[in-house]
GROMACS .gro file of N, CA and C in nm:
model
  318
    1MET      N    1  -0.888  -3.600   3.834
    1MET     CA    2  -0.905  -3.734   3.720
    1MET      C    3  -1.008  -3.657   3.616
    2ALA      N    4  -0.952  -3.691   3.480
    2ALA     CA    5  -0.984  -3.655   3.365
    2ALA      C    6  -1.125  -3.699   3.324
    3LYS      N    7  -1.198  -3.605   3.257
    3LYS     CA    8  -1.367  -3.617   3.220
    3LYS      C    9  -1.375  -3.692   3.110
    4ARG      N   10  -1.455  -3.815   3.125
    4ARG     CA   11  -1.437  -3.913   3.023
    4ARG      C   12  -1.551  -3.869   2.924
    5ARG      N   13  -1.539  -3.891   2.793
    5ARG     CA   14  -1.623  -3.868   2.683
    5ARG      C   15  -1.723  -4.002   2.664
    6ASN      N   16  -1.835  -3.985   2.657
    6ASN     CA   17  -1.928  -4.100   2.618
    6ASN      C   18  -1.870  -4.129   2.460
    7PRO      N   19  -1.860  -4.272   2.457
    7PRO     CA   20  -1.787  -4.337   2.326
    7PRO      C   21  -1.912  -4.299   2.214
    8ARG      N   22  -2.032  -4.303   2.250
    8ARG     CA   23  -2.127  -4.274   2.160
    8ARG      C   24  -2.151  -4.145   2.078
    9THR      N   25  -2.104  -4.048   2.166
    9THR     CA   26  -2.112  -3.922   2.122
    9THR      C   27  -1.994  -3.886   2.018
   10PRO      N   28  -2.032  -3.797   1.906
   10PRO     CA   29  -1.901  -3.795   1.794
   10PRO      C   30  -1.815  -3.687   1.837
   11PRO      N   31  -1.714  -3.696   1.810
   11PRO     CA   32  -1.615  -3.593   1.849
   11PRO      C   33  -1.649  -3.459   1.811
   12PRO      N   34  -1.613  -3.333   1.868
   12PRO     CA   35  -1.659  -3.223   1.832
   12PRO      C   36  -1.585  -3.181   1.694
   13PRO      N   37  -1.647  -3.077   1.639
   13PRO     CA   38  -1.587  -3.065   1.509
   13PRO      C   39  -1.455  -2.989   1.499
   14ALA      N   40  -1.378  -3.000   1.402
   14ALA     CA   41  -1.242  -2.957   1.412
   14ALA      C   42  -1.244  -2.791   1.386
   15GLU      N   43  -1.174  -2.725   1.429
   15GLU     CA   44  -1.147  -2.578   1.385
   15GLU      C   45  -1.113  -2.560   1.247
   16HIS      N   46  -1.187  -2.456   1.189
   16HIS     CA   47  -1.179  -2.437   1.049
   16HIS      C   48  -1.017  -2.338   1.037
   17ARG      N   49  -1.013  -2.362   0.905
   17ARG     CA   50  -0.860  -2.311   0.870
   17ARG      C   51  -0.887  -2.214   0.727
   18GLY      N   52  -0.980  -2.132   0.760
   18GLY     CA   53  -1.021  -2.038   0.647
   18GLY      C   54  -0.935  -1.922   0.635
   19PRO      N   55  -0.875  -1.847   0.720
   19PRO     CA   56  -0.770  -1.769   0.687
   19PRO      C   57  -0.642  -1.811   0.650
   20PHE      N   58  -0.607  -1.934   0.687
   20PHE     CA   59  -0.480  -1.995   0.631
   20PHE      C   60  -0.515  -2.034   0.493
   21ILE      N   61  -0.630  -2.086   0.450
   21ILE     CA   62  -0.675  -2.123   0.310
   21ILE      C   63  -0.664  -2.014   0.248
   22LEU      N   64  -0.727  -1.879   0.299
   22LEU     CA   65  -0.722  -1.788   0.198
   22LEU      C   66  -0.583  -1.720   0.177
   23PHE      N   67  -0.498  -1.716   0.277
   23PHE     CA   68  -0.368  -1.677   0.279
   23PHE      C   69  -0.281  -1.752   0.137
   24LEU      N   70  -0.307  -1.900   0.148
   24LEU     CA   71  -0.262  -1.997   0.060
   24LEU      C   72  -0.299  -1.965  -0.071
   25GLY      N   73  -0.414  -1.921  -0.086
   25GLY     CA   74  -0.497  -1.888  -0.219
   25GLY      C   75  -0.415  -1.750  -0.286
   26ILE      N   76  -0.431  -1.664  -0.162
   26ILE     CA   77  -0.344  -1.528  -0.240
   26ILE      C   78  -0.211  -1.547  -0.274
   27ALA      N   79  -0.135  -1.611  -0.173
   27ALA     CA   80  -0.022  -1.648  -0.208
   27ALA      C   81   0.026  -1.711  -0.334
   28GLY      N   82  -0.081  -1.797  -0.378
   28GLY     CA   83  -0.065  -1.904  -0.474
   28GLY      C   84  -0.087  -1.805  -0.627
   29LEU      N   85  -0.120  -1.684  -0.593
   29LEU     CA   86  -0.141  -1.608  -0.728
   29LEU      C   87   0.006  -1.544  -0.756
   30PHE      N   88   0.097  -1.533  -0.671
   30PHE     CA   89   0.243  -1.493  -0.672
   30PHE      C   90   0.324  -1.611  -0.696
   31VAL      N   91   0.306  -1.710  -0.592
   31VAL     CA   92   0.396  -1.818  -0.585
   31VAL      C   93   0.307  -1.949  -0.627
   32TRP      N   94   0.308  -1.981  -0.769
   32TRP     CA   95   0.218  -2.064  -0.829
   32TRP      C   96   0.219  -2.196  -0.777
   33LEU      N   97   0.323  -2.243  -0.733
   33LEU     CA   98   0.319  -2.373  -0.669
   33LEU      C   99   0.234  -2.411  -0.547
   34LEU      N  100   0.205  -2.272  -0.482
   34LEU     CA  101   0.100  -2.271  -0.375
   34LEU      C  102  -0.044  -2.282  -0.412
   35GLY      N  103  -0.083  -2.264  -0.553
   35GLY     CA  104  -0.218  -2.243  -0.593
   35GLY      C  105  -0.265  -2.405  -0.573
   36PRO      N  106  -0.210  -2.518  -0.626
   36PRO     CA  107  -0.273  -2.625  -0.617
   36PRO      C  108  -0.273  -2.688  -0.471
   37VAL      N  109  -0.181  -2.631  -0.377
   37VAL     CA  110  -0.209  -2.682  -0.239
   37VAL      C  111  -0.332  -2.608  -0.171
   38ALA      N  112  -0.320  -2.493  -0.204
   38ALA     CA  113  -0.462  -2.398  -0.146
   38ALA      C  114  -0.597  -2.466  -0.209
   39TRP      N  115  -0.600  -2.504  -0.336
   39TRP     CA  116  -0.698  -2.555  -0.395
   39TRP      C  117  -0.735  -2.684  -0.313
   40SER      N  118  -0.635  -2.791  -0.309
   40SER     CA  119  -0.635  -2.913  -0.253
   40SER      C  120  -0.697  -2.909  -0.111
   41PHE      N  121  -0.614  -2.834  -0.008
   41PHE     CA  122  -0.668  -2.812   0.127
   41PHE      C  123  -0.810  -2.754   0.140
   42GLY      N  124  -0.823  -2.652   0.034
   42GLY     CA  125  -0.970  -2.585   0.074
   42GLY      C  126  -1.074  -2.690   0.019
   43ARG      N  127  -1.049  -2.750  -0.066
   43ARG     CA  128  -1.163  -2.868  -0.105
   43ARG      C  129  -1.218  -2.944  -0.007
   44GLY      N  130  -1.093  -3.012   0.076
   44GLY     CA  131  -1.085  -3.115   0.160
   44GLY      C  132  -1.162  -3.027   0.287
   45ASP      N  133  -1.120  -2.903   0.323
   45ASP     CA  134  -1.203  -2.846   0.417
   45ASP      C  135  -1.333  -2.825   0.403
   46LEU      N  136  -1.369  -2.787   0.273
   46LEU     CA  137  -1.521  -2.771   0.250
   46LEU      C  138  -1.619  -2.903   0.260
   47GLU      N  139  -1.522  -2.983   0.190
   47GLU     CA  140  -1.608  -3.133   0.217
   47GLU      C  141  -1.632  -3.161   0.377
   48ASP      N  142  -1.531  -3.132   0.476
   48ASP     CA  143  -1.543  -3.180   0.622
   48ASP      C  144  -1.652  -3.076   0.655
   49MET      N  145  -1.649  -2.956   0.608
   49MET     CA  146  -1.750  -2.865   0.659
   49MET      C  147  -1.908  -2.923   0.606
   50ALA      N  148  -1.908  -2.962   0.517
   50ALA     CA  149  -2.023  -3.025   0.468
   50ALA      C  150  -2.077  -3.124   0.529
   51ASP      N  151  -1.970  -3.216   0.582
   51ASP     CA  152  -2.017  -3.336   0.652
   51ASP      C  153  -2.030  -3.312   0.810
   52GLY      N  154  -1.995  -3.203   0.856
   52GLY     CA  155  -2.014  -3.176   0.993
   52GLY      C  156  -1.887  -3.193   1.086
   53ARG      N  157  -1.782  -3.226   1.017
   53ARG     CA  158  -1.660  -3.275   1.084
   53ARG      C  159  -1.569  -3.147   1.099
   54MET      N  160  -1.595  -3.030   1.047
   54MET     CA  161  -1.513  -2.894   1.082
   54MET      C  162  -1.634  -2.796   1.091
   55GLN      N  163  -1.594  -2.705   1.186
   55GLN     CA  164  -1.675  -2.578   1.203
   55GLN      C  165  -1.702  -2.515   1.072
   56PRO      N  166  -1.838  -2.469   1.026
   56PRO     CA  167  -1.835  -2.392   0.920
   56PRO      C  168  -1.816  -2.255   0.920
   57GLY      N  169  -1.759  -2.194   1.024
   57GLY     CA  170  -1.752  -2.041   1.052
   57GLY      C  171  -1.638  -1.997   0.949
   58GLY      N  172  -1.566  -2.074   0.898
   58GLY     CA  173  -1.462  -1.994   0.788
   58GLY      C  174  -1.510  -2.020   0.655
   59LYS      N  175  -1.642  -2.088   0.631
   59LYS     CA  176  -1.655  -2.132   0.489
   59LYS      C  177  -1.646  -2.028   0.393
   60ILE      N  178  -1.682  -1.907   0.399
   60ILE     CA  179  -1.658  -1.808   0.288
   60ILE      C  180  -1.507  -1.773   0.269
   61LEU      N  181  -1.445  -1.786   0.385
   61LEU     CA  182  -1.283  -1.756   0.349
   61LEU      C  183  -1.227  -1.857   0.272
   62THR      N  184  -1.276  -1.980   0.314
   62THR     CA  185  -1.209  -2.111   0.250
   62THR      C  186  -1.275  -2.124   0.113
   63GLN      N  187  -1.390  -2.088   0.062
   63GLN     CA  188  -1.418  -2.067  -0.071
   63GLN      C  189  -1.363  -1.952  -0.155
   64ILE      N  190  -1.334  -1.838  -0.103
   64ILE     CA  191  -1.241  -1.751  -0.170
   64ILE      C  192  -1.108  -1.797  -0.183
   65GLY      N  193  -1.051  -1.867  -0.081
   65GLY     CA  194  -0.907  -1.928  -0.093
   65GLY      C  195  -0.899  -2.036  -0.200
   66VAL      N  196  -1.021  -2.118  -0.203
   66VAL     CA  197  -1.017  -2.221  -0.308
   66VAL      C  198  -1.019  -2.159  -0.444
   67ALA      N  199  -1.094  -2.042  -0.474
   67ALA     CA  200  -1.111  -1.968  -0.603
   67ALA      C  201  -0.970  -1.926  -0.640
   68PHE      N  202  -0.905  -1.867  -0.538
   68PHE     CA  203  -0.754  -1.819  -0.588
   68PHE      C  204  -0.664  -1.911  -0.610
   69GLY      N  205  -0.700  -2.028  -0.527
   69GLY     CA  206  -0.590  -2.152  -0.539
   69GLY      C  207  -0.615  -2.228  -0.687
   70LEU      N  208  -0.708  -2.198  -0.708
   70LEU     CA  209  -0.763  -2.243  -0.869
   70LEU      C  210  -0.713  -2.187  -0.970
   71ILE      N  211  -0.736  -2.030  -0.973
   71ILE     CA  212  -0.673  -1.948  -1.027
   71ILE      C  213  -0.494  -1.961  -1.034
   72GLY      N  214  -0.458  -1.975  -0.935
   72GLY     CA  215  -0.312  -1.982  -0.920
   72GLY      C  216  -0.259  -2.136  -0.985
   73THR      N  217  -0.341  -2.218  -0.965
   73THR     CA  218  -0.321  -2.373  -1.038
   73THR      C  219  -0.337  -2.356  -1.203
   74LEU      N  220  -0.436  -2.261  -1.253
   74LEU     CA  221  -0.426  -2.243  -1.386
   74LEU      C  222  -0.315  -2.179  -1.435
   75LEU      N  223  -0.263  -2.070  -1.368
   75LEU     CA  224  -0.162  -1.988  -1.391
   75LEU      C  225  -0.043  -2.079  -1.398
   76LEU      N  226  -0.032  -2.175  -1.297
   76LEU     CA  227   0.073  -2.257  -1.320
   76LEU      C  228   0.085  -2.355  -1.442
   77PHE      N  229  -0.016  -2.407  -1.453
   77PHE     CA  230  -0.028  -2.493  -1.586
   77PHE      C  231  -0.016  -2.427  -1.708
   78GLY      N  232  -0.087  -2.324  -1.697
   78GLY     CA  233  -0.055  -2.208  -1.829
   78GLY      C  234   0.097  -2.197  -1.870
   79SER      N  235   0.152  -2.146  -1.762
   79SER     CA  236   0.307  -2.100  -1.773
   79SER      C  237   0.381  -2.235  -1.811
   80LEU      N  238   0.348  -2.331  -1.764
   80LEU     CA  239   0.428  -2.458  -1.796
   80LEU      C  240   0.383  -2.506  -1.954
   81LEU      N  241   0.271  -2.498  -1.986
   81LEU     CA  242   0.226  -2.515  -2.136
   81LEU      C  243   0.319  -2.413  -2.220
   82VAL      N  244   0.313  -2.283  -2.201
   82VAL     CA  245   0.369  -2.187  -2.273
   82VAL      C  246   0.534  -2.219  -2.265
   83GLY      N  247   0.586  -2.278  -2.166
   83GLY     CA  248   0.737  -2.289  -2.138
   83GLY      C  249   0.773  -2.434  -2.254
   84ILE      N  250   0.666  -2.529  -2.249
   84ILE     CA  251   0.685  -2.645  -2.334
   84ILE      C  252   0.672  -2.597  -2.475
   85VAL      N  253   0.584  -2.522  -2.501
   85VAL     CA  254   0.575  -2.478  -2.649
   85VAL      C  255   0.684  -2.389  -2.675
   86ALA      N  256   0.750  -2.326  -2.598
   86ALA     CA  257   0.870  -2.229  -2.651
   86ALA      C  258   1.000  -2.297  -2.657
   87ALA      N  259   0.996  -2.414  -2.550
   87ALA     CA  260   1.126  -2.501  -2.582
   87ALA      C  261   1.117  -2.574  -2.716
   88PHE      N  262   1.006  -2.644  -2.734
   88PHE     CA  263   0.979  -2.700  -2.874
   88PHE      C  264   1.019  -2.609  -2.995
   89LEU      N  265   0.987  -2.491  -3.001
   89LEU     CA  266   0.993  -2.409  -3.105
   89LEU      C  267   1.134  -2.377  -3.085
   90PHE      N  268   1.205  -2.328  -2.993
   90PHE     CA  269   1.359  -2.290  -2.966
   90PHE      C  270   1.455  -2.407  -3.024
   91VAL      N  271   1.391  -2.537  -2.967
   91VAL     CA  272   1.502  -2.655  -2.984
   91VAL      C  273   1.477  -2.742  -3.098
   92PHE      N  274   1.352  -2.777  -3.132
   92PHE     CA  275   1.337  -2.847  -3.229
   92PHE      C  276   1.301  -2.789  -3.365
   93LEU      N  277   1.268  -2.653  -3.365
   93LEU     CA  278   1.232  -2.591  -3.500
   93LEU      C  279   1.351  -2.494  -3.500
   94GLY      N  280   1.428  -2.459  -3.427
   94GLY     CA  281   1.540  -2.377  -3.443
   94GLY      C  282   1.501  -2.234  -3.457
   95ILE      N  283   1.388  -2.203  -3.407
   95ILE     CA  284   1.347  -2.061  -3.390
   95ILE      C  285   1.426  -1.968  -3.305
   96ASP      N  286   1.463  -1.865  -3.339
   96ASP     CA  287   1.558  -1.791  -3.241
   96ASP      C  288   1.472  -1.678  -3.163
   97ALA      N  289   1.532  -1.626  -3.077
   97ALA     CA  290   1.452  -1.532  -2.997
   97ALA      C  291   1.382  -1.410  -3.070
   98GLU      N  292   1.403  -1.386  -3.186
   98GLU     CA  293   1.359  -1.305  -3.250
   98GLU      C  294   1.236  -1.343  -3.326
   99GLY      N  295   1.225  -1.476  -3.323
   99GLY     CA  296   1.098  -1.535  -3.424
   99GLY      C  297   1.152  -1.586  -3.557
  100VAL      N  298   1.283  -1.580  -3.581
  100VAL     CA  299   1.325  -1.615  -3.723
  100VAL      C  300   1.360  -1.743  -3.733
  101ILE      N  301   1.335  -1.807  -3.827
  101ILE     CA  302   1.363  -1.953  -3.856
  101ILE      C  303   1.492  -1.940  -3.938
  102PRO      N  304   1.615  -1.988  -3.911
  102PRO     CA  305   1.727  -1.969  -3.989
  102PRO      C  306   1.694  -2.063  -4.116
  103GLN      N  307   1.753  -2.005  -4.212
  103GLN     CA  308   1.728  -2.081  -4.346
  103GLN      C  309   1.862  -2.158  -4.374
  104GLY      N  310   1.951  -2.192  -4.300
  104GLY     CA  311   2.066  -2.267  -4.321
  104GLY      C  312   2.160  -2.196  -4.406
  105PRO      N  313   2.288  -2.275  -4.418
  105PRO     CA  314   2.420  -2.208  -4.511
  105PRO      C  315   2.366  -2.178  -4.627
  106ARG      N  316   2.423  -2.057  -4.689
  106ARG     CA  317   2.409  -2.011  -4.826
  106ARG      C  318   2.521  -2.012  -4.905
   0.00000   0.00000   0.00000
């Protein structure tokens, strides 16, 4: 027969995902789409650790993974911004790859 748990006792805290968050954060530096994933997962895990719903043993690894995830996220948005500005310059202003604006027919 299975051991019954008292309904008044809270469930045990979940296992931490510190190494996984750290891996996602480091990978997010190279594959920038993983940066926001690491940042989001890590922030949620840190909140769960603070509330006692997750074991706090991997807090440092999670914090480092969140920091790397934030850097990867900033790289992602920075590269998107540069790409949008470059597309604007190439398409709408007619600047070519050498940075020269064509003068039109002579």
